[in-house]
CSV table of C-alpha atoms in Angstrom, one decimal:
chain,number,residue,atom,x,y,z
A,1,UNK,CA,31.7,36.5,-126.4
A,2,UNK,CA,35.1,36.2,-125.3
A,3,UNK,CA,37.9,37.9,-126.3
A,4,UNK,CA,41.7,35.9,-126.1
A,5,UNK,CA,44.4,37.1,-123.9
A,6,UNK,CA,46.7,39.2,-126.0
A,7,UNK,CA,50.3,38.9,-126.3
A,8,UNK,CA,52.0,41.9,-124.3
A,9,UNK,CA,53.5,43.2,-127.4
A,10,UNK,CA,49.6,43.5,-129.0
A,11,UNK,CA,48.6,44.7,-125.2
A,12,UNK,CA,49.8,48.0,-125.4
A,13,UNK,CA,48.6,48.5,-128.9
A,14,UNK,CA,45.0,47.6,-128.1
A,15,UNK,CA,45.2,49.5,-124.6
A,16,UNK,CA,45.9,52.6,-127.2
A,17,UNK,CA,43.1,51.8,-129.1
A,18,UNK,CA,40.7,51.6,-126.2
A,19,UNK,CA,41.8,55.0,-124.7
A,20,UNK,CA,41.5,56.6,-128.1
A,21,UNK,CA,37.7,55.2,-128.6
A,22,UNK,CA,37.1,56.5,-125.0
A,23,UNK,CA,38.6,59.8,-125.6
A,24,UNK,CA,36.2,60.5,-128.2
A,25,UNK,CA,33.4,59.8,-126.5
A,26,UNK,CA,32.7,56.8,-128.7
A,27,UNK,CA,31.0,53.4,-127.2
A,28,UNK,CA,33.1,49.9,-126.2
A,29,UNK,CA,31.0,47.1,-127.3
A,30,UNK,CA,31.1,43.5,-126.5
A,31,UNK,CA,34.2,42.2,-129.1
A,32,UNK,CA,35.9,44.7,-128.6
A,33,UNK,CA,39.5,44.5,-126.3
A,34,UNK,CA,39.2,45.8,-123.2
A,35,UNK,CA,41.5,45.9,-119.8
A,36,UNK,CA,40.0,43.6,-117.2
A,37,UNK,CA,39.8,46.1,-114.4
A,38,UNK,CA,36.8,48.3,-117.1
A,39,UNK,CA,35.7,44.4,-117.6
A,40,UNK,CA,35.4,44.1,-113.4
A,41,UNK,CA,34.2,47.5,-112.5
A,42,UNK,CA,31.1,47.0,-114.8
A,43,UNK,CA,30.2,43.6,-114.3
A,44,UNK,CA,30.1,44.6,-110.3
A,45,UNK,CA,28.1,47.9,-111.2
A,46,UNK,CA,25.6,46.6,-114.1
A,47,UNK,CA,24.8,43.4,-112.0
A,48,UNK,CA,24.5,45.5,-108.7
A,49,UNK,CA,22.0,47.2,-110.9
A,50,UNK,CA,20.5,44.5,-111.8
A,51,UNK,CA,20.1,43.0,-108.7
A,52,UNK,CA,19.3,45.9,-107.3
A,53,UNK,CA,15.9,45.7,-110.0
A,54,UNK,CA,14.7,42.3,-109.0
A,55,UNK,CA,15.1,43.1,-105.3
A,56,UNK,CA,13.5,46.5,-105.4
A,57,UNK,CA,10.3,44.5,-106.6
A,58,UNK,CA,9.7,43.4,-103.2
A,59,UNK,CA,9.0,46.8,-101.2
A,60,UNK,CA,6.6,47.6,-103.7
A,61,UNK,CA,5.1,44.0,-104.5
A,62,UNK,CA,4.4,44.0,-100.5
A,63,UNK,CA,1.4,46.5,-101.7
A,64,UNK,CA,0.3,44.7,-104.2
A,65,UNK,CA,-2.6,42.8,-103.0
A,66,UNK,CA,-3.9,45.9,-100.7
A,67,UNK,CA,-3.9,48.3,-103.1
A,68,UNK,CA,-7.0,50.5,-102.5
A,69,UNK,CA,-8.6,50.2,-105.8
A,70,UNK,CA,-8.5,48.1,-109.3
A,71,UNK,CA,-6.6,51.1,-110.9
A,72,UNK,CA,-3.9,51.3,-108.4
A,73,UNK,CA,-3.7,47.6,-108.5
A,74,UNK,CA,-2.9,48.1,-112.3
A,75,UNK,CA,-0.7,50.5,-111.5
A,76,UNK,CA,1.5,48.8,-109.3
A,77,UNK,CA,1.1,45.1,-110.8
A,78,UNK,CA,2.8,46.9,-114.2
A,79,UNK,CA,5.4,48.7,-112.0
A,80,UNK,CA,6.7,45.7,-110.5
A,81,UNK,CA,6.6,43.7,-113.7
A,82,UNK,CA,9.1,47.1,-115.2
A,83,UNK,CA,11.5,46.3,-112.4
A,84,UNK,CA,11.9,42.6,-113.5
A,85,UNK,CA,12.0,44.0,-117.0
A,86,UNK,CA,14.8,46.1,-116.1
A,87,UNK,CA,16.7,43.8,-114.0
A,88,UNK,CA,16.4,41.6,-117.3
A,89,UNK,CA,18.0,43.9,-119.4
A,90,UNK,CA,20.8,44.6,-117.2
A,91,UNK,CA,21.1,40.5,-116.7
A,92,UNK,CA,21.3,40.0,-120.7
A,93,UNK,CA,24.3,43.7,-120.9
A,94,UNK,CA,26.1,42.1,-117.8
A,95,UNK,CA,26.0,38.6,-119.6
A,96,UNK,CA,27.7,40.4,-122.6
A,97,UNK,CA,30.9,40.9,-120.6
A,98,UNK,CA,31.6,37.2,-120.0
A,99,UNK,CA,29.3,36.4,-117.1
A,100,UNK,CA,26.6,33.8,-117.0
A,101,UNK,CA,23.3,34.5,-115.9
A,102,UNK,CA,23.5,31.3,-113.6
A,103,UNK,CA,26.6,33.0,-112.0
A,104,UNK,CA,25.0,36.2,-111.1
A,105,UNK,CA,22.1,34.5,-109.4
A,106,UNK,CA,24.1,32.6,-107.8
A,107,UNK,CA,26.5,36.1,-106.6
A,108,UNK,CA,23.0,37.9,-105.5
A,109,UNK,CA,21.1,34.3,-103.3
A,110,UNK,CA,24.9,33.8,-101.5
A,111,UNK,CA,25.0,37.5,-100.8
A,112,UNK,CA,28.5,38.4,-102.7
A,113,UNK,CA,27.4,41.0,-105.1
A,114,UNK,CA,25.1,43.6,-103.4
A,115,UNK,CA,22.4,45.5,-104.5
A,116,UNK,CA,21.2,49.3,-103.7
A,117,UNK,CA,20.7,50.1,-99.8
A,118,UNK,CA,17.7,51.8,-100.5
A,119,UNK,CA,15.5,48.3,-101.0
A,120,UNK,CA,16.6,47.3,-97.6
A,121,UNK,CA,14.3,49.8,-96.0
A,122,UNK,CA,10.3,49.0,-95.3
A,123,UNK,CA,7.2,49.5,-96.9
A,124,UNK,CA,5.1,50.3,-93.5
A,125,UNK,CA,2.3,52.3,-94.7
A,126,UNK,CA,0.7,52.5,-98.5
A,127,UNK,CA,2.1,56.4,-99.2
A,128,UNK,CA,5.2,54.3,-99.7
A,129,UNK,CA,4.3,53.4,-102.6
A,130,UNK,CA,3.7,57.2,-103.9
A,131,UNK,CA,7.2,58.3,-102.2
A,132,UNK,CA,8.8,54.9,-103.8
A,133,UNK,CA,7.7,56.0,-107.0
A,134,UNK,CA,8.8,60.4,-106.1
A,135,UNK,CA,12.0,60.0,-104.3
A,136,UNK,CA,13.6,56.8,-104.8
A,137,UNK,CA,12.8,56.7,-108.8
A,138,UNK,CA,13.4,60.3,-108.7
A,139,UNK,CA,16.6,59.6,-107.5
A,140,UNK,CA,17.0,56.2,-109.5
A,141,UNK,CA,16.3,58.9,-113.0
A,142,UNK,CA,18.9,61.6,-111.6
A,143,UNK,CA,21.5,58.4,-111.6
A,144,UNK,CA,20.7,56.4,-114.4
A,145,UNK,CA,20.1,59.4,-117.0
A,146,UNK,CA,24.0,60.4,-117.5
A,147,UNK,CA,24.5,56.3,-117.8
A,148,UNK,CA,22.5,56.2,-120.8
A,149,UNK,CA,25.9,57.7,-123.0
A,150,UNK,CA,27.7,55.6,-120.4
A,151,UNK,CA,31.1,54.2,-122.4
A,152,UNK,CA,30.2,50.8,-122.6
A,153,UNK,CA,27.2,50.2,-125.6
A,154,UNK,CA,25.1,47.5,-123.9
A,155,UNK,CA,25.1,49.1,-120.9
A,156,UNK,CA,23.9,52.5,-122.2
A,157,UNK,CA,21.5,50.9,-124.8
A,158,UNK,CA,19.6,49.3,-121.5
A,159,UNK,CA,19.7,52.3,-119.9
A,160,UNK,CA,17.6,54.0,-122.6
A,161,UNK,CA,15.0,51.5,-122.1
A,162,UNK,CA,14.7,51.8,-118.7
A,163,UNK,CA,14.6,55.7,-118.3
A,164,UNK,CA,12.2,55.8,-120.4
A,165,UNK,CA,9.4,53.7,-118.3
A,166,UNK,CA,11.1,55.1,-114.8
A,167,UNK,CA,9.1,58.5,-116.0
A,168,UNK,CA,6.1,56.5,-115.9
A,169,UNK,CA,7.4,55.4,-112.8
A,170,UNK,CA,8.1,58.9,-111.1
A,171,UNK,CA,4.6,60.3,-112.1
A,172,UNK,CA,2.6,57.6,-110.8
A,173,UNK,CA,4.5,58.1,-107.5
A,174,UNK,CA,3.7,61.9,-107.2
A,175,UNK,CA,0.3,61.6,-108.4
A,176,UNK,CA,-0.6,59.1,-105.9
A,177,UNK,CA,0.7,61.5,-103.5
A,178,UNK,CA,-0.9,64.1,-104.7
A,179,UNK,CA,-4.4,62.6,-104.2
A,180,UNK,CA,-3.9,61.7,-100.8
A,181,UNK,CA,-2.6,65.3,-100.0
A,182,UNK,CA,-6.4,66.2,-101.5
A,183,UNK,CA,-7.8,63.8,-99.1
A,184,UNK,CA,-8.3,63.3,-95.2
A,185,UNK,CA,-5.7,65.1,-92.7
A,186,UNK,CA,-5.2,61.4,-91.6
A,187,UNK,CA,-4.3,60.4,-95.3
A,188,UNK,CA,-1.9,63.7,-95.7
A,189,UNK,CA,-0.3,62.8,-92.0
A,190,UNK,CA,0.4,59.1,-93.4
A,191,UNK,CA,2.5,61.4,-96.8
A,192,UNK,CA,4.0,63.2,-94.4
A,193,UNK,CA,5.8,60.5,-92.3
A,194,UNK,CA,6.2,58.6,-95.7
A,195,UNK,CA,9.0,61.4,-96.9
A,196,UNK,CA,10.4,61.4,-93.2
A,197,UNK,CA,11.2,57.6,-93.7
A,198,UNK,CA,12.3,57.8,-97.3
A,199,UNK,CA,13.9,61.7,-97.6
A,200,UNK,CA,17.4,60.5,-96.0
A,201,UNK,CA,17.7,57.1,-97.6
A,202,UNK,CA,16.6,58.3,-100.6
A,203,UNK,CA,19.9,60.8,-100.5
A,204,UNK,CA,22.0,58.2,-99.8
A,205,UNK,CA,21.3,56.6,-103.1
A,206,UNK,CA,23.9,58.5,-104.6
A,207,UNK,CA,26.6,56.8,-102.7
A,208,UNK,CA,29.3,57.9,-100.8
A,209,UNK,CA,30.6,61.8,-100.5
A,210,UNK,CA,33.0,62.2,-103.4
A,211,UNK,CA,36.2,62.7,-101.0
A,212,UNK,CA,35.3,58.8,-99.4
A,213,UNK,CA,34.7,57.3,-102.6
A,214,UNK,CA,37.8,56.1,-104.5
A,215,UNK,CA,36.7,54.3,-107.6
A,216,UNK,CA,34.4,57.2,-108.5
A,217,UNK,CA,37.6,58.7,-110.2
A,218,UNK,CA,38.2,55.6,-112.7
A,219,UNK,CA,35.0,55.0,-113.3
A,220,UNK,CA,35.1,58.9,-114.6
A,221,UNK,CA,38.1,58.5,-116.7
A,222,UNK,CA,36.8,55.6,-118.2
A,223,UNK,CA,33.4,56.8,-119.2
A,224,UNK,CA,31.7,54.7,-117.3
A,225,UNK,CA,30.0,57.6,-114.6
A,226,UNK,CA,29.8,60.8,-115.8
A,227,UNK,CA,28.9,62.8,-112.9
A,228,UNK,CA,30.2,62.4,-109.6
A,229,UNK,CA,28.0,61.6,-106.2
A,230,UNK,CA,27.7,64.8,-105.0
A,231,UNK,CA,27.2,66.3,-108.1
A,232,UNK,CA,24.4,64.2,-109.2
A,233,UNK,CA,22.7,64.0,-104.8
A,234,UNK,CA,22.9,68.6,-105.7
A,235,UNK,CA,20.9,67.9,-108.7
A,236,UNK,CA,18.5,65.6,-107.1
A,237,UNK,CA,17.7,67.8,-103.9
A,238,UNK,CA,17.5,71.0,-106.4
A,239,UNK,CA,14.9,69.0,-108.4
A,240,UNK,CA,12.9,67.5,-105.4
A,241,UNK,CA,12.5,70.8,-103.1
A,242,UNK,CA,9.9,72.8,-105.7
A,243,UNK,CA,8.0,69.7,-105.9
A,244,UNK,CA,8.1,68.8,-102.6
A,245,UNK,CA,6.4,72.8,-102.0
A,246,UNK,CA,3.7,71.6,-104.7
A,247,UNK,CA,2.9,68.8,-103.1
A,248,UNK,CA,2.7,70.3,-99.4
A,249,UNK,CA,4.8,68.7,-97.5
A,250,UNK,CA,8.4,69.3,-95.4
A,251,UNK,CA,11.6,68.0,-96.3
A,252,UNK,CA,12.8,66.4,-93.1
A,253,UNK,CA,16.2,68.3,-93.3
A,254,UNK,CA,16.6,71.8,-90.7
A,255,UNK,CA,19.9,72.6,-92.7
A,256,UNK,CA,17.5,73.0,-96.3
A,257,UNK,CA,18.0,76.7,-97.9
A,258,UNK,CA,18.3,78.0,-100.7
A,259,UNK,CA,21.8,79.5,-101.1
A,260,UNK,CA,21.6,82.2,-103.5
A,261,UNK,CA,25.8,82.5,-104.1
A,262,UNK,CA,26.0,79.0,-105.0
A,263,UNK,CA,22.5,78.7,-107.6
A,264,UNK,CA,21.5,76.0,-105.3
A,265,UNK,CA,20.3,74.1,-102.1
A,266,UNK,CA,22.4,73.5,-98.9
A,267,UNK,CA,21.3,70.5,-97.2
A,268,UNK,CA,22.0,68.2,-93.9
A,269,UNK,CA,24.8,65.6,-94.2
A,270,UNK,CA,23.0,62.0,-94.6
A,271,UNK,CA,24.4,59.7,-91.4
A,272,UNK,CA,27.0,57.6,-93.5
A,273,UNK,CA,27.3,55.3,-90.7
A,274,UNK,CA,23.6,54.4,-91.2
A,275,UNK,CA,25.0,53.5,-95.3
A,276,UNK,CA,27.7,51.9,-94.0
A,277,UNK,CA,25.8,49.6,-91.9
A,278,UNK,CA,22.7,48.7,-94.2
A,279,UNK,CA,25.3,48.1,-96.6
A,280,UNK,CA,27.2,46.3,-94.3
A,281,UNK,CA,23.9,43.9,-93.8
A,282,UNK,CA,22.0,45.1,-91.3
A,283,UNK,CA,19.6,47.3,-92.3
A,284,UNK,CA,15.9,46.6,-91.4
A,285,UNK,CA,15.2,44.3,-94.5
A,286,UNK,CA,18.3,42.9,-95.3
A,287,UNK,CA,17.5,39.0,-94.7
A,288,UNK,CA,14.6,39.4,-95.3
A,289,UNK,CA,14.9,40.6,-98.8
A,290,UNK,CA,17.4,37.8,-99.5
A,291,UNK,CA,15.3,34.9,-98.3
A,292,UNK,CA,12.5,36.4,-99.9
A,293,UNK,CA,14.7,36.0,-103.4
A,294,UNK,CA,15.7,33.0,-102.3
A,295,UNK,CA,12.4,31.4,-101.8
A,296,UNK,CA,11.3,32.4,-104.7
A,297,UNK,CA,13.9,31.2,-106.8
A,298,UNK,CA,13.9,27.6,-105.4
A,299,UNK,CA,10.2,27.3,-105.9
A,300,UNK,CA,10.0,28.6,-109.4
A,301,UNK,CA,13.0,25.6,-109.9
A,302,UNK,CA,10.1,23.5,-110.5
A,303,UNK,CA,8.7,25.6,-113.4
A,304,UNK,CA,12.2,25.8,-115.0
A,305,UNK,CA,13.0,22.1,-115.0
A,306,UNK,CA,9.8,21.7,-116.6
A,307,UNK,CA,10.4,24.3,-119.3
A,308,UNK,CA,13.9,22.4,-120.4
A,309,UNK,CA,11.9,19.4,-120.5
A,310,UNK,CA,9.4,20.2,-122.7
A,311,UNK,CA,11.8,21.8,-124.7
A,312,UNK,CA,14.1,18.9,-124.6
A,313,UNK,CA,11.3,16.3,-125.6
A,314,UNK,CA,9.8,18.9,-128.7
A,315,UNK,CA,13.3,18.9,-130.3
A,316,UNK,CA,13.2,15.1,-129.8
A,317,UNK,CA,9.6,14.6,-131.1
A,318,UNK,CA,10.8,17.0,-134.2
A,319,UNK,CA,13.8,14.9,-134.8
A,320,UNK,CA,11.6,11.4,-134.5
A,321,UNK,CA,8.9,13.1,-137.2
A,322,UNK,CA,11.3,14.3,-140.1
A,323,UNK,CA,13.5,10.6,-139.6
A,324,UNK,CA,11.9,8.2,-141.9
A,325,UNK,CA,10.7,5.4,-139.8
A,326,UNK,CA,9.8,1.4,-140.3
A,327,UNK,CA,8.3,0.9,-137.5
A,328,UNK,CA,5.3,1.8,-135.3
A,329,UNK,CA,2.2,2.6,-137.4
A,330,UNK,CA,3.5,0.8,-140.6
A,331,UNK,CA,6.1,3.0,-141.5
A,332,UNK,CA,4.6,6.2,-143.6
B,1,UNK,CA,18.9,24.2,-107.5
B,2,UNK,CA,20.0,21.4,-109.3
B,3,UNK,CA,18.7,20.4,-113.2
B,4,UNK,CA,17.9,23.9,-113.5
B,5,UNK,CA,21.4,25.4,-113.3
B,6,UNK,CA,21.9,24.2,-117.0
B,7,UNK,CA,21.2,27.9,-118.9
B,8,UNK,CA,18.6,28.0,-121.4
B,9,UNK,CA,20.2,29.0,-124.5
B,10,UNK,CA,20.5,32.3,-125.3
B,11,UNK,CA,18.7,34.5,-127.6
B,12,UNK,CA,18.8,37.9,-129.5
B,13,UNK,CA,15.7,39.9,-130.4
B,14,UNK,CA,14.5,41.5,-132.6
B,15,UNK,CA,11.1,44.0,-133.5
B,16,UNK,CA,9.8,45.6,-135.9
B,17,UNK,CA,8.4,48.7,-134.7
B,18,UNK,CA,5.4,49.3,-137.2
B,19,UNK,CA,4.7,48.4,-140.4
B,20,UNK,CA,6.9,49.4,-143.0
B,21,UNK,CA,9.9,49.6,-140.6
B,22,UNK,CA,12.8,46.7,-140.4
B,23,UNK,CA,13.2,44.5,-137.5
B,24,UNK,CA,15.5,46.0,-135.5
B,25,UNK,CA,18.1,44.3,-132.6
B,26,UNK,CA,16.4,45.8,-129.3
B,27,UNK,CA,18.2,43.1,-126.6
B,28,UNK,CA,18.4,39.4,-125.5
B,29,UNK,CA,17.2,36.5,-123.1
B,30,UNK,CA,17.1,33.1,-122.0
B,31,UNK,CA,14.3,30.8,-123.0
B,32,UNK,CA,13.9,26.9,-123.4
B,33,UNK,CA,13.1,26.9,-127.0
B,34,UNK,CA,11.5,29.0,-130.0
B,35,UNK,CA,8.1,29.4,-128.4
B,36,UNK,CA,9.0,30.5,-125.2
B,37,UNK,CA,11.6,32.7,-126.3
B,38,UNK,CA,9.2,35.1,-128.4
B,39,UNK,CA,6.6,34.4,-125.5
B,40,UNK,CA,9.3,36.0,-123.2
B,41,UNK,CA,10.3,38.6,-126.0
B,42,UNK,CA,6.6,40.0,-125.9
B,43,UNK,CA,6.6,40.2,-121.9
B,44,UNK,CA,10.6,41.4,-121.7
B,45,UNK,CA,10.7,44.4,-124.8
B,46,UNK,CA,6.9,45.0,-126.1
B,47,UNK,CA,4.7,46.3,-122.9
B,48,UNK,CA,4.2,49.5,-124.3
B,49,UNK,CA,3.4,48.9,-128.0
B,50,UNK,CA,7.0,48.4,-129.0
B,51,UNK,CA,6.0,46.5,-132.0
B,52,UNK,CA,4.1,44.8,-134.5
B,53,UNK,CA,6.3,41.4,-135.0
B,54,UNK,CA,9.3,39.9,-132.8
B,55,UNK,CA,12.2,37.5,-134.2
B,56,UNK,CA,14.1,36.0,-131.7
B,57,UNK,CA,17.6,34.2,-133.5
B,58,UNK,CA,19.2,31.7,-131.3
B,59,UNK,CA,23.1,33.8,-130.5
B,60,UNK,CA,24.8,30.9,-131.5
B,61,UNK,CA,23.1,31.0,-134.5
B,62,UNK,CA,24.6,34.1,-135.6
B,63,UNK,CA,27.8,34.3,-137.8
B,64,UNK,CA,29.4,37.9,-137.2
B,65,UNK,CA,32.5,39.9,-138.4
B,66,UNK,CA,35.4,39.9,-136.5
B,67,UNK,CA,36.2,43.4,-134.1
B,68,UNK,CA,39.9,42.7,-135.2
B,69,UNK,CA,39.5,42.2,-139.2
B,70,UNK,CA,37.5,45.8,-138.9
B,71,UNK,CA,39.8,47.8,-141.3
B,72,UNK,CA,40.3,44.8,-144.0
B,73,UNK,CA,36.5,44.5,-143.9
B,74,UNK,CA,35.9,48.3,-144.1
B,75,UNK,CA,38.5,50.0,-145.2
B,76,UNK,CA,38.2,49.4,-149.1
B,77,UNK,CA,34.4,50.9,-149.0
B,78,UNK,CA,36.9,54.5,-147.8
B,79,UNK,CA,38.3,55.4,-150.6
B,80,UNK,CA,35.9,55.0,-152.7
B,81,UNK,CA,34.1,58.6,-152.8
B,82,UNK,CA,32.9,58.2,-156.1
B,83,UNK,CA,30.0,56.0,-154.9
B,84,UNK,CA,28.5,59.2,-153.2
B,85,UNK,CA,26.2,61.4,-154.5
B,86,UNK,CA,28.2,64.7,-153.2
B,87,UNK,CA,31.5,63.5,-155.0
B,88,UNK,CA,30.1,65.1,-158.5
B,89,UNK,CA,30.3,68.8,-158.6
B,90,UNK,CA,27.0,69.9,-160.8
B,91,UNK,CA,26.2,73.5,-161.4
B,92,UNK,CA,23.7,74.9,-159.0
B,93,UNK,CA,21.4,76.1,-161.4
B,94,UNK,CA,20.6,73.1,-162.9
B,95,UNK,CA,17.4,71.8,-161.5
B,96,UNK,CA,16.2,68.5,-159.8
B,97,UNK,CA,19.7,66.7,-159.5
């Protein structure tokens, strides 16, 4: 799947091309010629993605076993096995750019590609499971829905997939909520401090403010974002504060109002520095999230070797079966 | 972290969504072999009813047309207009046609 270097005098013709099939809105796919820096800026993103997938399993998968009924056990056991599912089909887009699968393991285990901030944060009580599933797929949706006419096809195509079972996602998050609004005061207390927790992370999913974050521009111009940080964090909080009423609980934010000039919400600056530092590597979960991966990869290794070799001694018992043979049990 | 670093080959899938529909390219993965690659094709892009039958084709298996040799490939099918129902002009009130 990988294209050869082009002659300089070809370069500019190709470099045409590309900008016309962008300018119309039309999808790059795989074969196509395309200039390394598109090439670099969406293997980092769709493999931050996908890492970002396979690590957020583990806030969540924390739950799993003390999940407070066989139906919410469900619930969560196929939620966790959509986020390897996703991370998967970002894994197989990424890989059509060039990059092996062994590679961006490797990138994610060593730490050198990161994934999103918001999976560095606990899971300390079970509503965090519901406002998982609310705010941070909430936000997740806001993010991923523009990437699904994203510029580059294999990116966009997995991007339909996966917003269509984040819905599922959302719901199951809001409803679980919802019923332990309906229940004890100590149950809607535990909902309450959930959204504290989550609310501010949850904004800074969105990334940096637009005037600290330069490659948003690019990544405009080339098709591969279509709506800037701010834009999309508006959208998001505009979204969240009706159901957030529904549901019964406060927004964590003194500086929320609705600002009639503007058709929308004015809300509290996230702490950047907070981003800057859990992105940085020390948020609350950080190592702990890596050598979680990393513990798990090295003990599945056992699973996979054994995989290859059955594989490799089928193909060999296939090849000994259709070779006649003279010796052993008398030939045929 | 040793044997395993050798990929498993790559494959591309495909479903058929129900009966009477063609098999259609929905993504790809990693397996060992044959088995385990529709095994992983049912866990990976059916858990909602997807589909009624998976092929998985090993990648290198597949022979494809070349991104550069598009308008030698294509181009000849372009002007010829004639093959399309809308390139004969029939008066409107004749019926069924």
């Amino acid at each position: 799947m990988t294209t050869t270097p082009a002659r300089p005098d070809q370069e500019e013709r190709l470099q045409a091309a590309f900008d016309a099939t962008i300018a119309r809105h039309d999808r790059i796919e795989p074969r196509d010629w395309m200039p390394d820096p598109y090439r670099r800026t969406l293997v980092r993103q769709i493999a931050q993605h996908a890492h970002s997938e396979i690590i957020g399993m583990q806030p969540e998968g924390n739950w799993i076993g003390r999940a407070p009924s066989l139906r919410r056990k469900a619930i969560l056991l196929a939620k966790v096995q959509d986020e390897a599912g996703h991370g998967l089909y970002l894994y197989a887009a990424c890989e059509t750019l060039g990059v092996s699968r062994a590679e961006l393991t490797e990138l994610l285990l060593t730490g050198r590609q990161k994934y999103s901030s918001i999976f560095n944060y606990p899971t300390l009580s079970y509503a965090d499971v519901g406002t998982i599933g609310w705010l941070v797929d909430g936000a997740a949706i806001c993010n991923q829905v523009p990437l699904c006419r994203t510029s580059y096809g294999p990116y966009g195509r997995a991007m339909i997939r996966i917003c269509k079972e984040e819905s599922f996602h959302q719901r199951q998050g809001y409803e679980l909520l919802m019923t332990m609004m309906r229940g004890t005061s100590e149950q809607r207390a535990m909902v309450q401090e959930s959204v504290d927790r989550f609310w501010w992370p949850a904004l800074m999913m969105f990334g940096p403010p637009d005037t600290q974050s330069p490659n948003s521009e690019r990544s405009m111009a080339w098709g591969i974002k279509r709506n800037s940080n701010d834009e999309l964090r508006q959208k998001f909080v505009d979204m969240t504060v009706p159901q957030a009423e529904a549901l019964g609980v406060t927004l964590p934010d003194p500086g929320l109002r609705w600002n009639e000039e503007r058709g929308h919400h004015d809300f509290g600056e996230p702490d950047w520095a907070e981003l800057a530092a859990v992105i940085r590597g020390d948020g609350p979960c950080n190592a702990q999230r890596l050598a979680h991966r990393r513990a798990a990869h090295e003990d599945g290794a056992w699973v996979r070797e054994a995989a290859t070799a059955f594989a490799e001694r089928s193909a060999q018992d296939r090849t000994e079966a259709a070779a006649p043979t003279t010796t052993g049990e008398g030939g045929r | 972290m040793s044997a395993d670093r050798r990929e498993w080959p790559l494959y591309e899938v495909f479903v058929r969504g129900k009966r009477g529909l063609n098999h259609v390219h929905v993504g790809s993965l990693h397996a060992p072999d044959d088995t385990m690659a529709v095994r992983h094709a049912r866990d990976v892009y059916t858990r909602r009813n997807e589909g009624v039958s998976i092929w998985v084709v090993r990648a290198d298996a597949i022979t494809a047309s070349s991104p550069d040799e598009k308008d030698p490939l294509f181009a000849p099918s372009g002007d010829k207009v004639y093959r399309h129902p809308t390139f004969y002009e029939i008066p409107g009130d004749v019926p069924h046609i």
